[in-house]
Coordinates of C-alpha atoms in Angstrom, one line a residue:
M1 CA -37.6 -28.4 -55.8
S2 CA -39.4 -30.2 -53.0
W3 CA -36.7 -31.9 -51.1
K4 CA -37.4 -35.2 -49.3
M5 CA -34.1 -36.4 -48.0
I6 CA -31.1 -34.8 -46.3
A7 CA -27.9 -37.0 -46.4
I8 CA -25.1 -35.7 -44.2
D9 CA -21.5 -36.8 -43.9
L10 CA -20.1 -36.7 -40.3
D11 CA -16.4 -35.8 -39.8
G12 CA -15.6 -32.4 -41.1
T13 CA -19.2 -31.8 -42.1
L14 CA -21.8 -32.3 -39.4
L15 CA -19.0 -32.7 -36.8
D16 CA -16.2 -30.3 -36.0
R17 CA -12.5 -31.3 -35.7
N18 CA -13.2 -32.4 -32.1
G19 CA -16.0 -34.7 -33.1
T20 CA -18.7 -32.5 -31.6
I21 CA -21.9 -31.1 -33.1
S22 CA -22.7 -27.4 -32.8
E23 CA -26.0 -26.3 -31.4
E24 CA -26.9 -24.8 -34.7
N25 CA -26.3 -28.0 -36.6
A26 CA -28.1 -30.1 -34.1
K27 CA -31.1 -27.8 -34.0
W28 CA -31.6 -27.7 -37.8
V29 CA -31.1 -31.4 -38.3
R30 CA -33.8 -32.0 -35.7
E31 CA -36.0 -29.5 -37.5
A32 CA -35.4 -31.2 -40.8
Q33 CA -36.6 -34.5 -39.4
R34 CA -39.5 -32.9 -37.6
S35 CA -40.7 -31.3 -40.8
G36 CA -41.0 -34.7 -42.4
L37 CA -37.7 -34.9 -44.3
H38 CA -35.7 -38.2 -44.3
V39 CA -32.4 -37.4 -42.5
V40 CA -29.6 -39.9 -43.2
L41 CA -26.2 -40.0 -41.6
V42 CA -23.6 -41.1 -44.2
S43 CA -20.1 -41.8 -43.1
G44 CA -16.9 -43.7 -43.5
R45 CA -17.1 -44.6 -39.9
H46 CA -18.2 -48.0 -38.6
R47 CA -21.8 -48.1 -37.4
L48 CA -20.6 -48.5 -33.8
R49 CA -19.1 -45.1 -34.0
I50 CA -22.1 -43.5 -35.8
V51 CA -24.7 -44.6 -33.2
P52 CA -23.3 -42.2 -30.5
V53 CA -23.7 -39.3 -33.0
M54 CA -27.3 -40.3 -33.5
E55 CA -27.7 -40.3 -29.7
M56 CA -26.2 -36.9 -29.4
L57 CA -28.8 -35.6 -31.9
G58 CA -31.5 -37.4 -29.9
L59 CA -32.9 -38.9 -33.2
Q60 CA -33.5 -42.3 -34.8
V61 CA -32.4 -42.1 -38.4
P62 CA -31.2 -44.4 -41.1
I63 CA -27.4 -44.9 -41.2
I64 CA -25.1 -45.5 -44.1
S65 CA -21.8 -46.7 -42.7
T66 CA -18.3 -47.7 -43.9
N67 CA -18.6 -45.6 -47.0
G68 CA -21.8 -47.3 -48.1
C69 CA -20.9 -51.0 -47.3
E70 CA -23.8 -51.1 -44.8
I71 CA -27.2 -49.6 -44.8
W72 CA -29.2 -49.6 -41.5
S73 CA -32.8 -48.6 -41.0
A74 CA -33.8 -45.9 -38.4
D75 CA -34.9 -48.7 -36.0
G76 CA -31.5 -50.5 -36.3
H77 CA -32.3 -53.2 -38.8
L78 CA -29.7 -54.1 -41.4
L79 CA -31.0 -53.3 -44.9
D80 CA -27.9 -54.1 -47.0
R81 CA -24.3 -55.2 -46.5
C82 CA -21.4 -55.7 -48.9
V83 CA -18.3 -57.5 -47.7
L84 CA -14.8 -57.9 -49.3
P85 CA -14.3 -61.4 -50.9
W86 CA -11.8 -63.5 -49.0
K87 CA -9.5 -63.4 -52.1
D88 CA -9.3 -59.6 -51.8
V89 CA -8.7 -59.7 -48.0
T90 CA -5.7 -61.9 -48.5
T91 CA -4.4 -59.7 -51.3
L92 CA -4.8 -56.6 -49.1
H93 CA -3.0 -58.3 -46.3
L94 CA -0.1 -59.4 -48.5
I95 CA 0.4 -56.0 -50.2
A96 CA 0.3 -54.1 -46.9
F97 CA 2.9 -56.5 -45.4
Q98 CA 5.2 -56.2 -48.5
H99 CA 5.0 -52.4 -48.4
Q100 CA 5.2 -52.3 -44.6
I101 CA 2.0 -50.4 -44.2
H102 CA -0.2 -50.7 -41.2
Y103 CA -3.9 -50.9 -41.8
R104 CA -7.2 -50.7 -40.0
S105 CA -9.9 -53.3 -40.9
Y106 CA -13.6 -52.3 -40.6
C107 CA -15.3 -55.6 -40.0
V108 CA -18.8 -56.6 -39.2
E109 CA -17.5 -57.6 -35.8
G110 CA -15.7 -54.3 -35.1
V111 CA -12.7 -52.2 -36.1
F112 CA -9.2 -53.6 -35.7
D113 CA -5.6 -52.4 -36.3
S114 CA -3.0 -54.6 -38.0
N115 CA -0.5 -54.0 -35.3
E116 CA -2.7 -55.6 -32.6
H117 CA -1.4 -58.8 -31.1
N118 CA -4.5 -60.8 -32.0
H119 CA -4.8 -59.5 -35.5
L120 CA -4.5 -62.8 -37.2
A121 CA -7.7 -64.0 -35.5
Q122 CA -9.5 -61.2 -37.3
M123 CA -8.8 -62.8 -40.7
D124 CA -11.9 -65.0 -40.0
Y125 CA -14.1 -61.9 -39.7
S126 CA -16.3 -60.3 -42.4
W127 CA -14.3 -57.4 -43.7
L128 CA -16.3 -54.3 -45.0
K129 CA -13.6 -51.8 -45.6
V130 CA -9.8 -51.4 -45.1
L131 CA -8.0 -48.1 -44.4
L132 CA -4.3 -48.0 -45.3
K133 CA -2.4 -45.2 -43.7
S134 CA 1.3 -44.3 -43.8
D135 CA 3.7 -41.3 -43.5
H136 CA 5.5 -42.7 -46.6
S137 CA 3.5 -41.6 -49.6
A138 CA 5.7 -43.7 -52.0
S139 CA 4.7 -46.9 -50.2
L140 CA 1.1 -45.9 -50.3
S141 CA 1.3 -45.0 -54.0
A142 CA 2.9 -48.3 -54.9
A143 CA 0.2 -50.2 -52.9
Y144 CA -2.5 -48.1 -54.6
E145 CA -1.2 -49.0 -58.1
R146 CA -1.1 -52.7 -57.2
L147 CA -4.6 -52.7 -55.8
L148 CA -5.9 -50.7 -58.7
A149 CA -4.5 -53.3 -61.1
T150 CA -6.7 -56.0 -59.6
E151 CA -9.8 -54.2 -61.0
R152 CA -11.7 -55.8 -58.1
L153 CA -11.8 -53.0 -55.6
E154 CA -13.1 -49.5 -55.0
L155 CA -10.2 -47.2 -53.9
I156 CA -10.4 -43.7 -52.5
A157 CA -7.1 -41.9 -52.0
Y158 CA -6.9 -38.9 -49.7
G159 CA -4.2 -36.2 -49.9
A160 CA -2.5 -34.5 -52.8
P161 CA -2.7 -36.2 -56.2
G162 CA 0.0 -38.8 -56.4
L163 CA 0.9 -38.3 -52.8
P164 CA -1.8 -40.1 -50.8
K165 CA -1.9 -39.9 -47.0
Q166 CA -4.4 -42.7 -46.7
I167 CA -6.5 -45.0 -48.8
D168 CA -9.9 -46.6 -48.3
I169 CA -10.4 -50.0 -50.0
Q170 CA -13.8 -51.5 -50.2
P171 CA -15.9 -53.9 -52.4
K172 CA -16.3 -53.1 -56.1
G173 CA -19.4 -51.2 -56.8
T174 CA -19.8 -49.8 -53.3
G175 CA -19.9 -46.2 -52.2
K176 CA -22.0 -43.5 -50.5
A177 CA -23.9 -42.7 -53.8
Q178 CA -24.7 -46.3 -54.5
A179 CA -25.9 -46.9 -50.9
L180 CA -28.1 -43.7 -51.0
D181 CA -29.6 -44.9 -54.3
K182 CA -30.6 -48.2 -52.7
L183 CA -32.0 -46.5 -49.6
C184 CA -34.0 -44.0 -51.8
R185 CA -35.6 -46.9 -53.6
T186 CA -36.6 -48.5 -50.3
L187 CA -38.1 -45.2 -49.1
G188 CA -39.7 -44.1 -52.3
V189 CA -37.4 -41.0 -52.7
R190 CA -36.2 -39.9 -56.1
Q191 CA -32.5 -39.0 -56.7
E192 CA -33.4 -35.4 -57.6
E193 CA -35.2 -35.0 -54.2
V194 CA -32.0 -35.6 -52.2
V195 CA -29.7 -32.9 -50.6
A196 CA -26.3 -34.2 -49.7
F197 CA -23.6 -32.6 -47.6
G198 CA -19.9 -33.6 -47.6
D199 CA -16.3 -32.5 -47.4
D200 CA -13.9 -35.2 -48.7
R201 CA -13.2 -37.6 -51.5
N202 CA -15.4 -40.4 -50.1
D203 CA -18.3 -37.8 -50.6
L204 CA -17.4 -36.9 -54.2
E205 CA -19.7 -39.3 -56.0
M206 CA -22.5 -38.7 -53.5
L207 CA -22.4 -34.9 -54.1
R208 CA -22.3 -35.5 -57.9
W209 CA -25.3 -38.0 -57.6
A210 CA -27.6 -35.9 -55.4
G211 CA -30.2 -33.5 -56.6
L212 CA -28.3 -30.8 -54.6
G213 CA -24.7 -31.5 -53.7
I214 CA -23.3 -29.2 -51.0
A215 CA -19.6 -29.2 -50.2
M216 CA -17.9 -27.6 -47.3
A217 CA -15.5 -24.8 -48.2
H218 CA -12.5 -26.7 -46.8
A219 CA -13.1 -29.7 -49.2
P220 CA -10.4 -30.6 -51.7
D221 CA -10.7 -28.9 -55.1
D222 CA -12.0 -31.9 -57.0
V223 CA -14.8 -32.3 -54.4
R224 CA -15.8 -28.7 -54.6
A225 CA -15.8 -28.9 -58.4
V226 CA -18.6 -31.4 -58.5
A227 CA -20.8 -29.7 -55.9
D228 CA -23.7 -27.5 -56.8
T229 CA -23.1 -25.2 -53.8
I230 CA -20.1 -24.5 -51.5
V231 CA -20.7 -23.3 -48.0
P232 CA -18.4 -22.0 -45.3
N233 CA -18.3 -24.1 -42.1
G234 CA -17.8 -21.2 -39.7
L235 CA -18.0 -22.3 -36.0
G236 CA -18.7 -25.8 -37.4
S237 CA -22.3 -24.8 -38.4
G238 CA -22.3 -24.9 -42.2
V239 CA -24.8 -27.7 -42.3
G240 CA -27.2 -25.9 -39.9
H241 CA -27.0 -22.5 -41.6
T242 CA -27.7 -24.1 -45.0
L243 CA -30.5 -26.3 -43.7
S244 CA -32.2 -23.2 -42.2
R245 CA -32.1 -21.5 -45.6
I246 CA -33.4 -24.5 -47.4
M247 CA -36.3 -25.0 -45.0
R248 CA -37.3 -21.4 -44.8
H249 CA -37.3 -21.2 -48.6
A250 CA -39.5 -24.3 -48.8
S251 CA -42.0 -22.9 -46.3
A252 CA -42.1 -19.5 -48.0

């Protein structure tokens, strides 16, 4: 297969647990772009926290942020954005309050925590994604079931089945796979020409969708189950080692 796009998750995949990039990863991501491949950074992070990673790499590349709610071109232009309807924002706020769960709102205007003093002012912002997080799995489970029952939201639960540690909530029909599909149509890349790297449940559909889905060895069982290949992430360089093999094979 002649690959045309490399889509890379950040935390736990390209970045190590300290949020840094190994020399091996950085080298081969740069080599991939230099060879003519489209390199895309795909993350649950807000764009404001992805740009510094792009700067560390010394590259200008497309960005898919907040689990696919926004797509940005390599030169920083917004290509697509999906926001939560106001009705769903108020529902989220109510359910979090009733279950005593703090949340983090990923808005067009920035990222805000519900325990901040000026939080009510943020209700006027454009909400992309919400992260619920609690040490009380029972509260999170109850909130998850209520949100699921609305049938209006995309939910991603992290942690053991039935015992979530955190939940991502975003507009219906959004996700990393859907955003990659939109970007590929813009760039003229076919689905089967995409290599995707990931390590967690917000990467699951992306790995299933891509022509070659590559999961890190520490990924949850259900994520590894949908991947075509599983790679160790020794010294935080699993992406670099794999890219080097892919590119050497392509040039052979």
